Amino acid sequence: MDFIVDVTVIFSSYFFLQQLEYRFQTLNDSWEYLLPGFLSVPEELTHSITRITLDNIRLFHAELSDLLRIFSVGFGKMLLGFFVFSFINMILSFYYSIVPNNNVLREFNFDSYLVEFIPYLLNLQNVIWTLSIIIAASRVHEKKRKMISYLRLIKISNLSANLKTQVKFFMNQISAFESSELTACGIFNINLNLVVSILILLVTGLITIIQMKEHPVLLQSKENLKKFIQSLTTEKLNNI
């Protein structure tokens, strides 16, 4: 059941981010028709068409930015839970692999080692899913930021008064929606910087938990893990 929930959250999040990326790319492609040289053409008809196109692009950008906010509100809590529990799971898996109980390992056969190896496969799966979400979110952010570079190419001094007003509205809108980033429930932004933060926290947490290996809570958790693996092994042997 947990696997189905994880798959649903990750695949739906990735699909949503992909759709946002495609739409921001479409928005950026529309600027090819609004190059600075085209905007400076003096014909009134051309200015009118350009003004309407620019206004439509601005409204489209506002809708996409609002969708980013909705995504952070709707999927933020689920992604936060997935990231946190995956992080805790990785720390504990690394800890049990670095600080093993040799007395327990000698009692196990191939099936026992296979049971111990499964959590590492699950960790690899969680790492792939986490990186896919982070990369997809970073690509959306990159497409969104590209809009600023297009606006900076426009020579406002060569534009008519109406076009200048539209461009200023667009710049103010981008500044207002600058805070509409992809976040995990507003706690942290989902971008490539998150990978570095996770690695730093993983190393720090692993060092801390190794220093506390004699703590009663960790000793009890190791004992519980031993009993759990032994129960799986016993059940496997009984079935055979």
mmCIF file of C-alpha atoms in Angstrom:
data_model
loop_
_atom_site.group_PDB
_atom_site.id
_atom_site.type_symbol
_atom_site.label_atom_id
_atom_site.label_comp_id
_atom_site.label_asym_id
_atom_site.label_seq_id
_atom_site.Cartn_x
_atom_site.Cartn_y
_atom_site.Cartn_z
ATOM 1 C CA MET A 1 0.000 0.000 0.000
ATOM 2 C CA ASP A 2 2.844 2.388 0.840
ATOM 3 C CA PHE A 3 4.468 1.639 -2.505
ATOM 4 C CA ILE A 4 1.245 2.476 -4.350
ATOM 5 C CA VAL A 5 0.955 5.782 -2.480
ATOM 6 C CA ASP A 6 4.583 6.688 -3.261
ATOM 7 C CA VAL A 7 4.171 5.828 -6.936
ATOM 8 C CA THR A 8 0.967 7.863 -7.154
ATOM 9 C CA VAL A 9 2.509 10.933 -5.514
ATOM 10 C CA ILE A 10 5.757 10.835 -7.507
ATOM 11 C CA PHE A 11 4.238 10.118 -10.909
ATOM 12 C CA SER A 12 1.440 12.668 -10.510
ATOM 13 C CA SER A 13 3.941 15.296 -9.321
ATOM 14 C CA TYR A 14 6.311 14.558 -12.183
ATOM 15 C CA PHE A 15 3.483 14.690 -14.728
ATOM 16 C CA PHE A 16 2.285 18.037 -13.359
ATOM 17 C CA LEU A 17 5.813 19.488 -13.442
ATOM 18 C CA GLN A 18 6.352 18.254 -16.991
ATOM 19 C CA GLN A 19 3.171 19.956 -18.129
ATOM 20 C CA LEU A 20 4.249 23.199 -16.471
ATOM 21 C CA GLU A 21 7.631 22.985 -18.172
ATOM 22 C CA TYR A 22 6.032 22.512 -21.595
ATOM 23 C CA ARG A 23 3.733 25.475 -21.052
ATOM 24 C CA PHE A 24 6.528 27.759 -19.889
ATOM 25 C CA GLN A 25 8.516 26.678 -22.939
ATOM 26 C CA THR A 26 5.546 27.586 -25.137
ATOM 27 C CA LEU A 27 5.440 30.943 -23.409
ATOM 28 C CA ASN A 28 9.135 31.490 -24.094
ATOM 29 C CA ASP A 29 8.732 30.480 -27.735
ATOM 30 C CA SER A 30 6.073 33.158 -28.121
ATOM 31 C CA TRP A 31 8.726 35.786 -27.441
ATOM 32 C CA GLU A 32 10.391 34.930 -30.734
ATOM 33 C CA TYR A 33 7.631 36.982 -32.346
ATOM 34 C CA LEU A 34 8.268 39.898 -30.009
ATOM 35 C CA LEU A 35 11.941 40.596 -30.588
ATOM 36 C CA PRO A 36 13.167 44.144 -29.891
ATOM 37 C CA GLY A 37 13.526 44.883 -33.593
ATOM 38 C CA PHE A 38 9.925 43.823 -34.205
ATOM 39 C CA LEU A 39 8.661 45.905 -31.305
ATOM 40 C CA SER A 40 10.270 49.049 -32.646
ATOM 41 C CA VAL A 41 8.413 48.938 -35.988
ATOM 42 C CA PRO A 42 6.509 52.242 -36.167
ATOM 43 C CA GLU A 43 3.277 51.023 -37.811
ATOM 44 C CA GLU A 44 0.279 51.501 -35.549
ATOM 45 C CA LEU A 45 -1.326 48.227 -36.667
ATOM 46 C CA THR A 46 1.815 46.300 -35.772
ATOM 47 C CA HIS A 47 1.923 48.000 -32.380
ATOM 48 C CA SER A 48 -1.708 47.088 -31.768
ATOM 49 C CA ILE A 49 -1.145 43.404 -32.595
ATOM 50 C CA THR A 50 2.035 43.348 -30.537
ATOM 51 C CA ARG A 51 0.268 44.942 -27.582
ATOM 52 C CA ILE A 52 -2.506 42.328 -27.687
ATOM 53 C CA THR A 53 0.025 39.484 -27.988
ATOM 54 C CA LEU A 54 2.115 40.856 -25.145
ATOM 55 C CA ASP A 55 -0.959 41.193 -22.950
ATOM 56 C CA ASN A 56 -1.964 37.574 -23.677
ATOM 57 C CA ILE A 57 1.538 36.377 -22.815
ATOM 58 C CA ARG A 58 1.413 38.334 -19.570
ATOM 59 C CA LEU A 59 -1.931 36.786 -18.610
ATOM 60 C CA PHE A 60 -0.662 33.320 -19.525
ATOM 61 C CA HIS A 61 2.400 33.877 -17.349
ATOM 62 C CA ALA A 62 0.169 34.919 -14.442
ATOM 63 C CA GLU A 63 -1.908 31.739 -14.774
ATOM 64 C CA LEU A 64 1.170 29.514 -14.872
ATOM 65 C CA SER A 65 2.657 31.246 -11.834
ATOM 66 C CA ASP A 66 -0.616 30.700 -10.009
ATOM 67 C CA LEU A 67 -0.471 27.009 -10.951
ATOM 68 C CA LEU A 68 2.959 26.840 -9.330
ATOM 69 C CA ARG A 69 1.442 28.192 -6.132
ATOM 70 C CA ILE A 70 -1.393 25.662 -6.311
ATOM 71 C CA PHE A 71 1.129 22.862 -6.822
ATOM 72 C CA SER A 72 3.089 23.932 -3.736
ATOM 73 C CA VAL A 73 -0.103 23.994 -1.681
ATOM 74 C CA GLY A 74 -1.537 20.739 -3.029
ATOM 75 C CA PHE A 75 1.553 18.554 -3.357
ATOM 76 C CA GLY A 76 3.884 20.308 -0.906
ATOM 77 C CA LYS A 77 2.836 18.355 2.187
ATOM 78 C CA MET A 78 3.004 15.005 0.407
ATOM 79 C CA LEU A 79 6.434 15.724 -1.079
ATOM 80 C CA LEU A 80 7.652 16.978 2.293
ATOM 81 C CA GLY A 81 6.584 13.725 3.928
ATOM 82 C CA PHE A 82 8.178 11.670 1.161
ATOM 83 C CA PHE A 83 11.483 13.568 1.371
ATOM 84 C CA VAL A 84 11.633 13.408 5.184
ATOM 85 C CA PHE A 85 10.831 9.696 5.526
ATOM 86 C CA SER A 86 13.148 8.791 2.641
ATOM 87 C CA PHE A 87 15.922 10.774 4.335
ATOM 88 C CA ILE A 88 15.375 9.016 7.673
ATOM 89 C CA ASN A 89 15.256 5.650 5.938
ATOM 90 C CA MET A 90 18.568 6.300 4.167
ATOM 91 C CA ILE A 91 20.299 7.340 7.395
ATOM 92 C CA LEU A 92 19.140 4.231 9.247
ATOM 93 C CA SER A 93 20.056 1.950 6.343
ATOM 94 C CA PHE A 94 23.567 3.395 6.141
ATOM 95 C CA TYR A 95 23.906 3.165 9.907
ATOM 96 C CA TYR A 96 22.940 -0.514 10.061
ATOM 97 C CA SER A 97 25.314 -1.289 7.196
ATOM 98 C CA ILE A 98 28.266 0.569 8.774
ATOM 99 C CA VAL A 99 27.656 -0.652 12.335
ATOM 100 C CA PRO A 100 26.467 -4.258 11.841
ATOM 101 C CA ASN A 101 25.860 -6.869 14.461
ATOM 102 C CA ASN A 102 28.328 -9.595 13.539
ATOM 103 C CA ASN A 103 26.784 -12.117 15.895
ATOM 104 C CA VAL A 104 23.540 -11.787 14.036
ATOM 105 C CA LEU A 105 25.052 -11.971 10.587
ATOM 106 C CA ARG A 106 26.672 -15.345 11.218
ATOM 107 C CA GLU A 107 23.292 -16.930 11.848
ATOM 108 C CA PHE A 108 21.858 -16.005 8.476
ATOM 109 C CA ASN A 109 21.967 -17.772 5.145
ATOM 110 C CA PHE A 110 21.554 -16.441 1.624
ATOM 111 C CA ASP A 111 17.888 -15.618 2.206
ATOM 112 C CA SER A 112 18.830 -13.473 5.182
ATOM 113 C CA TYR A 113 21.333 -11.493 3.159
ATOM 114 C CA LEU A 114 18.717 -11.079 0.458
ATOM 115 C CA VAL A 115 16.271 -9.704 3.010
ATOM 116 C CA GLU A 116 18.939 -7.266 4.212
ATOM 117 C CA PHE A 117 19.702 -6.189 0.652
ATOM 118 C CA ILE A 118 16.102 -5.247 -0.186
ATOM 119 C CA PRO A 119 16.144 -1.972 1.850
ATOM 120 C CA TYR A 120 19.105 -0.756 -0.209
ATOM 121 C CA LEU A 121 17.144 -1.332 -3.401
ATOM 122 C CA LEU A 122 14.260 0.627 -1.921
ATOM 123 C CA ASN A 123 16.658 3.435 -0.989
ATOM 124 C CA LEU A 124 17.975 3.504 -4.551
ATOM 125 C CA GLN A 125 14.409 3.717 -5.788
ATOM 126 C CA ASN A 126 13.664 6.627 -3.435
ATOM 127 C CA VAL A 127 16.845 8.415 -4.538
ATOM 128 C CA ILE A 128 15.838 8.111 -8.199
ATOM 129 C CA TRP A 129 12.336 9.387 -7.466
ATOM 130 C CA THR A 130 13.641 12.286 -5.388
ATOM 131 C CA LEU A 131 16.137 13.323 -8.063
ATOM 132 C CA SER A 132 13.480 13.112 -10.772
ATOM 133 C CA ILE A 133 11.221 15.514 -8.860
ATOM 134 C CA ILE A 134 14.092 17.893 -8.076
ATOM 135 C CA ILE A 135 15.329 17.937 -11.685
ATOM 136 C CA ALA A 136 11.812 18.441 -13.059
ATOM 137 C CA ALA A 137 11.196 21.309 -10.622
ATOM 138 C CA SER A 138 14.544 22.904 -11.521
ATOM 139 C CA ARG A 139 13.707 22.774 -15.226
ATOM 140 C CA VAL A 140 10.400 24.524 -14.567
ATOM 141 C CA HIS A 141 12.223 27.190 -12.566
ATOM 142 C CA GLU A 142 14.752 27.633 -15.381
ATOM 143 C CA LYS A 143 12.005 28.113 -17.978
ATOM 144 C CA LYS A 144 10.289 30.613 -15.716
ATOM 145 C CA ARG A 145 13.471 32.610 -15.097
ATOM 146 C CA LYS A 146 14.165 32.749 -18.827
ATOM 147 C CA MET A 147 11.259 35.168 -19.166
ATOM 148 C CA ILE A 148 13.292 37.839 -17.370
ATOM 149 C CA SER A 149 16.097 37.627 -19.930
ATOM 150 C CA TYR A 150 13.585 38.143 -22.741
ATOM 151 C CA LEU A 151 12.194 41.255 -21.082
ATOM 152 C CA ARG A 152 15.682 42.682 -20.689
ATOM 153 C CA LEU A 153 16.213 42.413 -24.452
ATOM 154 C CA ILE A 154 13.400 44.866 -25.107
ATOM 155 C CA LYS A 155 14.536 48.428 -25.776
ATOM 156 C CA ILE A 156 11.853 50.342 -23.939
ATOM 157 C CA SER A 157 13.046 53.689 -25.310
ATOM 158 C CA ASN A 158 12.036 52.619 -28.841
ATOM 159 C CA LEU A 159 8.510 51.565 -27.900
ATOM 160 C CA SER A 160 5.259 53.431 -28.056
ATOM 161 C CA ALA A 161 3.583 54.618 -24.866
ATOM 162 C CA ASN A 162 1.092 51.728 -24.813
ATOM 163 C CA LEU A 163 3.791 49.108 -25.306
ATOM 164 C CA LYS A 164 5.924 50.703 -22.606
ATOM 165 C CA THR A 165 2.981 50.394 -20.226
ATOM 166 C CA GLN A 166 2.491 46.722 -21.123
ATOM 167 C CA VAL A 167 6.171 45.934 -20.608
ATOM 168 C CA LYS A 168 6.194 47.712 -17.234
ATOM 169 C CA PHE A 169 3.086 45.780 -16.187
ATOM 170 C CA PHE A 170 4.829 42.556 -17.166
ATOM 171 C CA MET A 171 7.978 43.440 -15.212
ATOM 172 C CA ASN A 172 5.942 44.293 -12.127
ATOM 173 C CA GLN A 173 4.026 41.035 -12.492
ATOM 174 C CA ILE A 174 7.225 38.982 -12.684
ATOM 175 C CA SER A 175 8.519 40.719 -9.560
ATOM 176 C CA ALA A 176 5.233 39.994 -7.773
ATOM 177 C CA PHE A 177 5.272 36.313 -8.751
ATOM 178 C CA GLU A 178 8.982 35.880 -8.032
ATOM 179 C CA SER A 179 8.090 34.298 -4.682
ATOM 180 C CA SER A 180 5.891 31.684 -6.407
ATOM 181 C CA GLU A 181 8.542 28.989 -6.278
ATOM 182 C CA LEU A 182 8.109 25.243 -6.093
ATOM 183 C CA THR A 183 8.312 24.502 -2.388
ATOM 184 C CA ALA A 184 7.687 21.593 -0.043
ATOM 185 C CA CYS A 185 4.879 23.124 2.007
ATOM 186 C CA GLY A 186 6.818 26.406 2.120
ATOM 187 C CA ILE A 187 9.635 24.913 4.233
ATOM 188 C CA PHE A 188 12.272 24.695 1.494
ATOM 189 C CA ASN A 189 12.464 25.283 -2.245
ATOM 190 C CA ILE A 190 12.583 22.287 -4.556
ATOM 191 C CA ASN A 191 15.581 22.916 -6.816
ATOM 192 C CA LEU A 192 19.082 21.581 -7.450
ATOM 193 C CA ASN A 193 20.377 23.274 -4.297
ATOM 194 C CA LEU A 194 18.255 20.788 -2.375
ATOM 195 C CA VAL A 195 20.556 17.950 -3.516
ATOM 196 C CA VAL A 196 23.556 19.575 -1.816
ATOM 197 C CA SER A 197 21.512 20.234 1.318
ATOM 198 C CA ILE A 198 20.368 16.596 1.469
ATOM 199 C CA LEU A 199 23.948 15.321 1.093
ATOM 200 C CA ILE A 200 25.203 17.624 3.851
ATOM 201 C CA LEU A 201 22.371 16.621 6.184
ATOM 202 C CA LEU A 202 22.895 12.952 5.337
ATOM 203 C CA VAL A 203 26.590 13.049 6.244
ATOM 204 C CA THR A 204 25.927 15.108 9.377
ATOM 205 C CA GLY A 205 23.099 12.850 10.510
ATOM 206 C CA LEU A 206 25.115 9.702 9.834
ATOM 207 C CA ILE A 207 28.083 10.967 11.861
ATOM 208 C CA THR A 208 25.772 11.963 14.705
ATOM 209 C CA ILE A 209 23.959 8.646 14.818
ATOM 210 C CA ILE A 210 27.262 6.709 14.762
ATOM 211 C CA GLN A 211 28.462 8.715 17.756
ATOM 212 C CA MET A 212 25.233 7.758 19.549
ATOM 213 C CA LYS A 213 25.433 4.047 18.702
ATOM 214 C CA GLU A 214 25.465 3.088 22.392
ATOM 215 C CA HIS A 215 22.295 5.035 23.097
ATOM 216 C CA PRO A 216 19.486 2.819 24.503
ATOM 217 C CA VAL A 217 17.113 3.812 21.718
ATOM 218 C CA LEU A 218 19.544 2.733 18.993
ATOM 219 C CA LEU A 219 20.415 -0.465 20.842
ATOM 220 C CA GLN A 220 16.736 -1.292 21.136
ATOM 221 C CA SER A 221 16.175 -0.550 17.445
ATOM 222 C CA LYS A 222 19.020 -2.914 16.511
ATOM 223 C CA GLU A 223 17.501 -5.605 18.692
ATOM 224 C CA ASN A 224 14.103 -5.091 17.076
ATOM 225 C CA LEU A 225 15.684 -5.305 13.636
ATOM 226 C CA LYS A 226 17.403 -8.542 14.626
ATOM 227 C CA LYS A 227 14.122 -10.077 15.770
ATOM 228 C CA PHE A 228 12.354 -8.907 12.620
ATOM 229 C CA ILE A 229 14.959 -10.442 10.296
ATOM 230 C CA GLN A 230 14.998 -13.656 12.316
ATOM 231 C CA SER A 231 11.217 -13.898 12.092
ATOM 232 C CA LEU A 232 11.362 -13.466 8.317
ATOM 233 C CA THR A 233 14.054 -16.123 8.047
ATOM 234 C CA THR A 234 12.165 -18.548 10.276
ATOM 235 C CA GLU A 235 8.980 -18.048 8.302
ATOM 236 C CA LYS A 236 10.859 -18.653 5.062
ATOM 237 C CA LEU A 237 12.364 -21.893 6.377
ATOM 238 C CA ASN A 238 9.005 -23.108 7.656
ATOM 239 C CA ASN A 239 7.425 -22.541 4.270
ATOM 240 C CA ILE A 240 10.155 -24.603 2.653
#
